[in-house]
PDB file of C-alpha atoms in Angstrom:
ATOM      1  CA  UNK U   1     154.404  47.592  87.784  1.00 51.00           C
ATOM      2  CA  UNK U   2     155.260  44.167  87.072  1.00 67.00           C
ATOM      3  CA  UNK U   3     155.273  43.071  83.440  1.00 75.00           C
ATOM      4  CA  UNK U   4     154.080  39.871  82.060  1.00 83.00           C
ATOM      5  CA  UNK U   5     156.805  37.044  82.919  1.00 84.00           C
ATOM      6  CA  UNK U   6     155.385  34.569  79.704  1.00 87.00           C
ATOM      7  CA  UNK U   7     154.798  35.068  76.043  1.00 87.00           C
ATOM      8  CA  UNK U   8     151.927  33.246  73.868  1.00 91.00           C
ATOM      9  CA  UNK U   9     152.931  31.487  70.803  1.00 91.00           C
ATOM     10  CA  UNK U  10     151.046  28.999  68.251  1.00 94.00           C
ATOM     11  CA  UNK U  11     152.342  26.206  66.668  1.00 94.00           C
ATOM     12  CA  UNK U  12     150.716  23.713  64.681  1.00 96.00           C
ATOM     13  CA  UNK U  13     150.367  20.180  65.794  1.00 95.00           C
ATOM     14  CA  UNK U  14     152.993  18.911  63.225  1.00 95.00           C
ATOM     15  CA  UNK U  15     155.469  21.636  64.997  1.00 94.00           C
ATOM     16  CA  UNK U  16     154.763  20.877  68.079  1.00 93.00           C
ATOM     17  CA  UNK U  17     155.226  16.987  66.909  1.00 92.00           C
ATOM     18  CA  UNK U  18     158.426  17.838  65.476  1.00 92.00           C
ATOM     19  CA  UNK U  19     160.185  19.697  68.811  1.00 89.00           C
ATOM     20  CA  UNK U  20     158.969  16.692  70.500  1.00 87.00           C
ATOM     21  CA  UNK U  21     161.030  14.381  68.319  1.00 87.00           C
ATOM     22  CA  UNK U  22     164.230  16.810  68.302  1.00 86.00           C
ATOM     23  CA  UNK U  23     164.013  16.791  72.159  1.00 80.00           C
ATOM     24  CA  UNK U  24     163.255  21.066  72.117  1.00 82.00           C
ATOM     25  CA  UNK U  25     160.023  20.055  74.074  1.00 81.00           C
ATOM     26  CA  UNK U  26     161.291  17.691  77.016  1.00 77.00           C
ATOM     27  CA  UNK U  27     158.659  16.510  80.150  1.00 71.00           C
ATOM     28  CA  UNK U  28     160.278  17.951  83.535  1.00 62.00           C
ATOM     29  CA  UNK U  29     160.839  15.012  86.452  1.00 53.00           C
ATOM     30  CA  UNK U  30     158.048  16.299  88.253  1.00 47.00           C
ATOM     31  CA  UNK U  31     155.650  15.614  86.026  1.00 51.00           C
ATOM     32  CA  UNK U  32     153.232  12.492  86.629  1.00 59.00           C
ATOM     33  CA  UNK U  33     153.239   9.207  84.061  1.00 70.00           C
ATOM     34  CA  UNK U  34     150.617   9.212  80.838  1.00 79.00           C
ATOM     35  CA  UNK U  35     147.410   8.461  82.623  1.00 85.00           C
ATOM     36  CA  UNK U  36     145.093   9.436  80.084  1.00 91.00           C
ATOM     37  CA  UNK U  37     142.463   6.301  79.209  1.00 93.00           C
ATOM     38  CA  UNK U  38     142.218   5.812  75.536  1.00 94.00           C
ATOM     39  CA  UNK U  39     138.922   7.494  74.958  1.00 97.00           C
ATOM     40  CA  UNK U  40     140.662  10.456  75.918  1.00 97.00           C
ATOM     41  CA  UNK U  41     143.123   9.944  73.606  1.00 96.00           C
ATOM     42  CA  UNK U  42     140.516   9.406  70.744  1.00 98.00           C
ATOM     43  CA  UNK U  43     138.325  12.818  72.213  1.00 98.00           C
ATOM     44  CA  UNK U  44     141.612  14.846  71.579  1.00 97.00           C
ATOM     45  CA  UNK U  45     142.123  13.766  68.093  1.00 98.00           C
ATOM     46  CA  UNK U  46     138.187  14.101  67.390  1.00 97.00           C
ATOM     47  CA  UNK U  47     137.988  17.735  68.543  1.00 97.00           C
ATOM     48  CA  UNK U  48     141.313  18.597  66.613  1.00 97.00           C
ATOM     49  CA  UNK U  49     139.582  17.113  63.734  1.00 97.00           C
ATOM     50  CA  UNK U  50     136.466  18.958  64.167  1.00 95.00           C
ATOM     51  CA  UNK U  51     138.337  22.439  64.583  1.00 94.00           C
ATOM     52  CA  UNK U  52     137.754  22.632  67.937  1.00 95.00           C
ATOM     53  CA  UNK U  53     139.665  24.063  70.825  1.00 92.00           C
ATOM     54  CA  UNK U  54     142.398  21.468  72.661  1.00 92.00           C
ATOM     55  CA  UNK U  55     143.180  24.392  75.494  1.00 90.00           C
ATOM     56  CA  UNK U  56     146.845  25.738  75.975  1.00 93.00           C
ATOM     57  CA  UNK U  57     150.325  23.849  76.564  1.00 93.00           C
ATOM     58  CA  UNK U  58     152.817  25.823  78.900  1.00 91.00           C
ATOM     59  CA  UNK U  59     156.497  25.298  78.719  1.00 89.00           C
ATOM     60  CA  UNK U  60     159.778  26.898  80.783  1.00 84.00           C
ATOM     61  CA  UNK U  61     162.824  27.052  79.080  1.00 77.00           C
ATOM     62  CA  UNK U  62     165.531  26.968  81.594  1.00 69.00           C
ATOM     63  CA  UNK U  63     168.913  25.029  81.562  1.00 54.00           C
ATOM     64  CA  UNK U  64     169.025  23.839  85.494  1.00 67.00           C
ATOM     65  CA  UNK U  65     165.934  21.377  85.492  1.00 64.00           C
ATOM     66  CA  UNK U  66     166.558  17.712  85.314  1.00 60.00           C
ATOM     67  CA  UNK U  67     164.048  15.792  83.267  1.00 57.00           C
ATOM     68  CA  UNK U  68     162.538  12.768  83.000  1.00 59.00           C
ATOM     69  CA  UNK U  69     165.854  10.997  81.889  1.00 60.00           C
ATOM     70  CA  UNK U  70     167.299  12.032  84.467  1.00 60.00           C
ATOM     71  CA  UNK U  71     169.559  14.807  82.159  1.00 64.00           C
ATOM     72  CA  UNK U  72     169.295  18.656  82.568  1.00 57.00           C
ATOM     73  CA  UNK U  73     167.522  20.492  79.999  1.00 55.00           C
ATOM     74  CA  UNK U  74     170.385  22.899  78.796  1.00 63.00           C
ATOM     75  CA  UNK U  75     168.063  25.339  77.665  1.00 65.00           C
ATOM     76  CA  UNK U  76     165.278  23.328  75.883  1.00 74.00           C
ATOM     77  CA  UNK U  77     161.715  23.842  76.661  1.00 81.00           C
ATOM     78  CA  UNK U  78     160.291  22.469  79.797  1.00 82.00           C
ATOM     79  CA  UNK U  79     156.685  20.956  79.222  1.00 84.00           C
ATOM     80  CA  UNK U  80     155.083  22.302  82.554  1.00 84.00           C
ATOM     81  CA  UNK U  81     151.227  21.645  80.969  1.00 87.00           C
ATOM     82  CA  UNK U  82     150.046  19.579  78.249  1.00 89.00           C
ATOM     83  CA  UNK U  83     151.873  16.099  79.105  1.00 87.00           C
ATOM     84  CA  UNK U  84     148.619  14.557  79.009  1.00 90.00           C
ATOM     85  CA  UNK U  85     148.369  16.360  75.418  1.00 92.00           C
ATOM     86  CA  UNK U  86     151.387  15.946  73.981  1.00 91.00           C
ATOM     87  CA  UNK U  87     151.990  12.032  75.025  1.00 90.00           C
ATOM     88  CA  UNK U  88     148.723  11.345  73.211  1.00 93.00           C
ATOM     89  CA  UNK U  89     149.115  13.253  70.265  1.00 94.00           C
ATOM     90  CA  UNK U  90     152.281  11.466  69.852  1.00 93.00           C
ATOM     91  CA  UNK U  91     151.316   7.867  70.220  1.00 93.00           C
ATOM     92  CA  UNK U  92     148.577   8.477  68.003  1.00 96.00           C
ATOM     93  CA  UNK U  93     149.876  10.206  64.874  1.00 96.00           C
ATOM     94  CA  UNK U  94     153.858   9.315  65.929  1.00 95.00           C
ATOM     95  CA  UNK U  95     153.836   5.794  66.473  1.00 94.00           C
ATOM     96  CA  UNK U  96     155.215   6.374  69.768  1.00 91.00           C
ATOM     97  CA  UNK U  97     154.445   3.981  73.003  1.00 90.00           C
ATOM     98  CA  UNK U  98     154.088   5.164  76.153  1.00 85.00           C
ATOM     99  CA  UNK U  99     153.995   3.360  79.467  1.00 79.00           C
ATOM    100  CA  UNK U 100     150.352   2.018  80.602  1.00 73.00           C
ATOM    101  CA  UNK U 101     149.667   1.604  84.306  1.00 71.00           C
ATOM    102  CA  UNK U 102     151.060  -1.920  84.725  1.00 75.00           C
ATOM    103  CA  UNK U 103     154.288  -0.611  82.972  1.00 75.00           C
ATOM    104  CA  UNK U 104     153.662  -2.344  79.286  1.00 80.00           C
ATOM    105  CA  UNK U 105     154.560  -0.183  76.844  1.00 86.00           C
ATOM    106  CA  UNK U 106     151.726   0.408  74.047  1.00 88.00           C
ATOM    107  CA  UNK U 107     150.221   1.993  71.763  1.00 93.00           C
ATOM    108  CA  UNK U 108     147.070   3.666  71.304  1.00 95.00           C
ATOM    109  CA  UNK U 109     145.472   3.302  68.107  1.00 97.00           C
ATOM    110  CA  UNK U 110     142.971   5.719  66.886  1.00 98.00           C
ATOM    111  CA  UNK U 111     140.747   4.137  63.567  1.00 98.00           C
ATOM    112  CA  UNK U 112     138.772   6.183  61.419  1.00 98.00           C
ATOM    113  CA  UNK U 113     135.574   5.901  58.885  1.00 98.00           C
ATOM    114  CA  UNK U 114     136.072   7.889  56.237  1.00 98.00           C
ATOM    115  CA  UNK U 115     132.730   7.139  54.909  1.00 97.00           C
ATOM    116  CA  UNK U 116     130.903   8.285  58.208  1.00 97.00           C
ATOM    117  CA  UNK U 117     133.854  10.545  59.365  1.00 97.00           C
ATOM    118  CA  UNK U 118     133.645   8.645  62.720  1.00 98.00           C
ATOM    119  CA  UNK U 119     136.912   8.015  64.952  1.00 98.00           C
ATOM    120  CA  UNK U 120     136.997   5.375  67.579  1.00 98.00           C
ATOM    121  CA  UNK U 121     139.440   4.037  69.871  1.00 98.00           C
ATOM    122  CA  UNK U 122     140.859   0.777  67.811  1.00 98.00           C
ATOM    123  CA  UNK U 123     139.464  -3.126  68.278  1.00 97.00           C
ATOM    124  CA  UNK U 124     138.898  -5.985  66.901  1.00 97.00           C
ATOM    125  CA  UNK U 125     135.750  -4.785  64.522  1.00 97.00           C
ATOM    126  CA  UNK U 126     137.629  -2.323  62.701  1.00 97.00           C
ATOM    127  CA  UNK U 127     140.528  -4.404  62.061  1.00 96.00           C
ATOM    128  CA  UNK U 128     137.699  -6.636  60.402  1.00 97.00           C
ATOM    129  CA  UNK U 129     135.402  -3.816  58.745  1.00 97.00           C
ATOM    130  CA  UNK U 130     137.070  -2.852  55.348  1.00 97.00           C
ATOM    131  CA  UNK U 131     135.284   0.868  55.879  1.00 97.00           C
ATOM    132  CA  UNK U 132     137.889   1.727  58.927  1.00 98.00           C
ATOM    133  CA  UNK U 133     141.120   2.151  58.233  1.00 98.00           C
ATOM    134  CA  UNK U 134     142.349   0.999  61.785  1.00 98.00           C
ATOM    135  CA  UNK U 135     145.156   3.414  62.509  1.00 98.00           C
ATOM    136  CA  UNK U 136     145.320   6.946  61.632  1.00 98.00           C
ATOM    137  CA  UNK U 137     149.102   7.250  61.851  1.00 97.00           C
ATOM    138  CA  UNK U 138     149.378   5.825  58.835  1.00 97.00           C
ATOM    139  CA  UNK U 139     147.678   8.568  56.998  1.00 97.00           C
ATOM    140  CA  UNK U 140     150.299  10.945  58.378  1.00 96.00           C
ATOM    141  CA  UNK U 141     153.843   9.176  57.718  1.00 94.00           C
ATOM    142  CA  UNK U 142     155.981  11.372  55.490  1.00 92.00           C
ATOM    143  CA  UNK U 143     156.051   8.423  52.414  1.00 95.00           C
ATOM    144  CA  UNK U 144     152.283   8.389  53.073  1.00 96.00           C
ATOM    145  CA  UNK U 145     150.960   7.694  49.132  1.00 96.00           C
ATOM    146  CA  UNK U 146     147.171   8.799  48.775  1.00 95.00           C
ATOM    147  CA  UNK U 147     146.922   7.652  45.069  1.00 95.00           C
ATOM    148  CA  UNK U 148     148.049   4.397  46.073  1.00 97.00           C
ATOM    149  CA  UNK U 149     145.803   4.585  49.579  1.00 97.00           C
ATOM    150  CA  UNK U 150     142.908   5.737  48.405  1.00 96.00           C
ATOM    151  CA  UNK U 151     142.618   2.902  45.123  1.00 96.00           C
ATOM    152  CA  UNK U 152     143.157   0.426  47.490  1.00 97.00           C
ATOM    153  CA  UNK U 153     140.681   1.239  50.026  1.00 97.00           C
ATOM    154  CA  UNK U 154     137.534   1.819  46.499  1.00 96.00           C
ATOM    155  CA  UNK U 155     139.014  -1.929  45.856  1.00 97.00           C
ATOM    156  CA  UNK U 156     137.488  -3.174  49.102  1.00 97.00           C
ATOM    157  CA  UNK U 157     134.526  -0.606  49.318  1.00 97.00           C
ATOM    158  CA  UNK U 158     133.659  -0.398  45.799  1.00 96.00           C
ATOM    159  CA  UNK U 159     130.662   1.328  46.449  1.00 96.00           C
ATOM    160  CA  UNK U 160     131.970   4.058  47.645  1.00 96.00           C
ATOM    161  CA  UNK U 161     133.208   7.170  45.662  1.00 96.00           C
ATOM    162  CA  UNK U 162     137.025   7.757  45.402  1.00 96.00           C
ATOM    163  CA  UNK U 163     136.563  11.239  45.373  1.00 97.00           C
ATOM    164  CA  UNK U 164     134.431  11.288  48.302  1.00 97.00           C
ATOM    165  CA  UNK U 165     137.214   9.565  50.531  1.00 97.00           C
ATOM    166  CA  UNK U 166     139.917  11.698  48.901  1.00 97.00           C
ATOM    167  CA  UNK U 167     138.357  14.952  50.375  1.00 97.00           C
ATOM    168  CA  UNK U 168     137.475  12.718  53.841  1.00 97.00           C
ATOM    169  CA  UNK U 169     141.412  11.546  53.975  1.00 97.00           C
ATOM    170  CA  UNK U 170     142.428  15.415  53.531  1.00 97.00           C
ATOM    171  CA  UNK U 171     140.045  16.230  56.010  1.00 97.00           C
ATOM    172  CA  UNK U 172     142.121  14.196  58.625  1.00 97.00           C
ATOM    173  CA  UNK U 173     145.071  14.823  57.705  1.00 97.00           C
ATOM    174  CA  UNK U 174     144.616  18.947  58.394  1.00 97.00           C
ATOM    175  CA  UNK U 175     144.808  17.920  61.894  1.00 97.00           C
ATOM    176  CA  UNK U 176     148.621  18.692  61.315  1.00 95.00           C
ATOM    177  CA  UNK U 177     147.986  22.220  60.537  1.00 96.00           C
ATOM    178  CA  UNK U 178     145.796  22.642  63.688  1.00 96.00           C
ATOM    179  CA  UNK U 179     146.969  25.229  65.677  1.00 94.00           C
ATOM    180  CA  UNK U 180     147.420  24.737  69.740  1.00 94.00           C
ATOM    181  CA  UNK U 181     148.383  28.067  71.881  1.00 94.00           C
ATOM    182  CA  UNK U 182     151.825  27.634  73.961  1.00 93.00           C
ATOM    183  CA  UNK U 183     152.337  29.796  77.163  1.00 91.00           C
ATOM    184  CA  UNK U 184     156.392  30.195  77.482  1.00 89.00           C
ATOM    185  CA  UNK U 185     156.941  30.982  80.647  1.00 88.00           C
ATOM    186  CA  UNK U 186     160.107  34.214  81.098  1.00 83.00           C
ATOM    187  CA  UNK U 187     163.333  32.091  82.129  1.00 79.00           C
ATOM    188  CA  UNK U 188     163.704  34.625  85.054  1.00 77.00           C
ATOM    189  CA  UNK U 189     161.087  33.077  87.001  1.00 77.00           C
ATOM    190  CA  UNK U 190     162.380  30.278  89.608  1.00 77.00           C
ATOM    191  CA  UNK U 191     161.055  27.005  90.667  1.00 75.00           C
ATOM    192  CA  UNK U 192     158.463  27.800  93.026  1.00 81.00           C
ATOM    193  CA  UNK U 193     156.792  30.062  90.535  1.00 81.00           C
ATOM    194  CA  UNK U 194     156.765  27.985  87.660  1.00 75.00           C
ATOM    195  CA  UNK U 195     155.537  25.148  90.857  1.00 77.00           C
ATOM    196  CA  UNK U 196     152.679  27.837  91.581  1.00 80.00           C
ATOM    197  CA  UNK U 197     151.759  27.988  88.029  1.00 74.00           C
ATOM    198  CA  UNK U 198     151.335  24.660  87.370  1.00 75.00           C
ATOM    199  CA  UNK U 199     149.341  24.245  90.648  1.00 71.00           C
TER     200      UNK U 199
END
């Protein structure tokens, strides 16, 4: 009988954030550029924020595969699904660009109302409208200050009750503890497997 060749783990998204950034997750060479449009982007965050689920990332850990700078992954974990995922979750709460398709880097700004708990895809209006605080990555820097945040933000909506955005900015913020599902796929499985899997 053959036994199950992956094992299912959860991590939260500010895990998952942090393997990124100490190269533990790494994208494979086969894998295709961020192609996501921003909506996307802002749907991902929105159902995170609503508790909802964001589906499953799969990874490989094995130390023959070259990535995508052109290195071999000595043992790190392969993304094999979830690029799409992963690239937006990090230009959106990381600060990291990524590549559009004409090859300008950018990033993709996600803007929130914390008076209407609405999140939209950043322009020009919510750079102007004192209610949105135009990019959520700020509300999830480590030095991020919500004393200091929050009195601000009464100052230019004074009609609106500090304690009421207080609960709305810890609201977003438990994104980070939102857990996704990773399949690890059994190092003993070979290329064309883990290239059937992913098909």
């Amino acid at each position: 009988m053959n036994r199950e060749k992956f094992q299912l783990q959860q991590y939260s998204i500010d895990a998952i954030i942090g393997k990124i950034q100490a190269n533990d997750f790494v994208i494979p060479e086969i894998q295709r550029p961020f192609v996501w449009k921003k909506v996307q982007v802002r749907d991902l965050i929105d159902s995170l924020y609503r508790g909802y689920p964001t589906g499953y990332i799969i990874t490989w850990k094995n130390p023959d595969i070259k990535t995508k700078d052109g290195e071999l992954s000595r043992g790190r974990n392969i993304l094999i699904d979830g690029q799409q995922r992963i690239t937006a979750l990090m230009t959106a709460l990381a600060r990291v660009e990524v590549m559009d398709s004409d090859f300008n880097k950018i990033r993709i700004k996600i803007a929130y109302n914390p008076i209407e708990h609405k999140l939209e895809v950043q322009d020009a209006s919510h750079l102007r409208d004192k209610r949105w605080i135009p990019d959520i990555s700020e509300l999830f820097v480590p030095s991020f200050d919500s004393y200091t945040f929050i009195s601000k933000y009464v100052e230019s909506n004074p009609e609106v009750n500090p304690s009421d955005i207080s609960q709305s900015i810890t609201q977003i913020q438990e994104i980070r503890n939102r857990q996704i599902g990773v399949i690890e796929l059994d190092n003993s499985l070979d290329i064309e497997e883990v290239n059937s899997i992913f098909t």
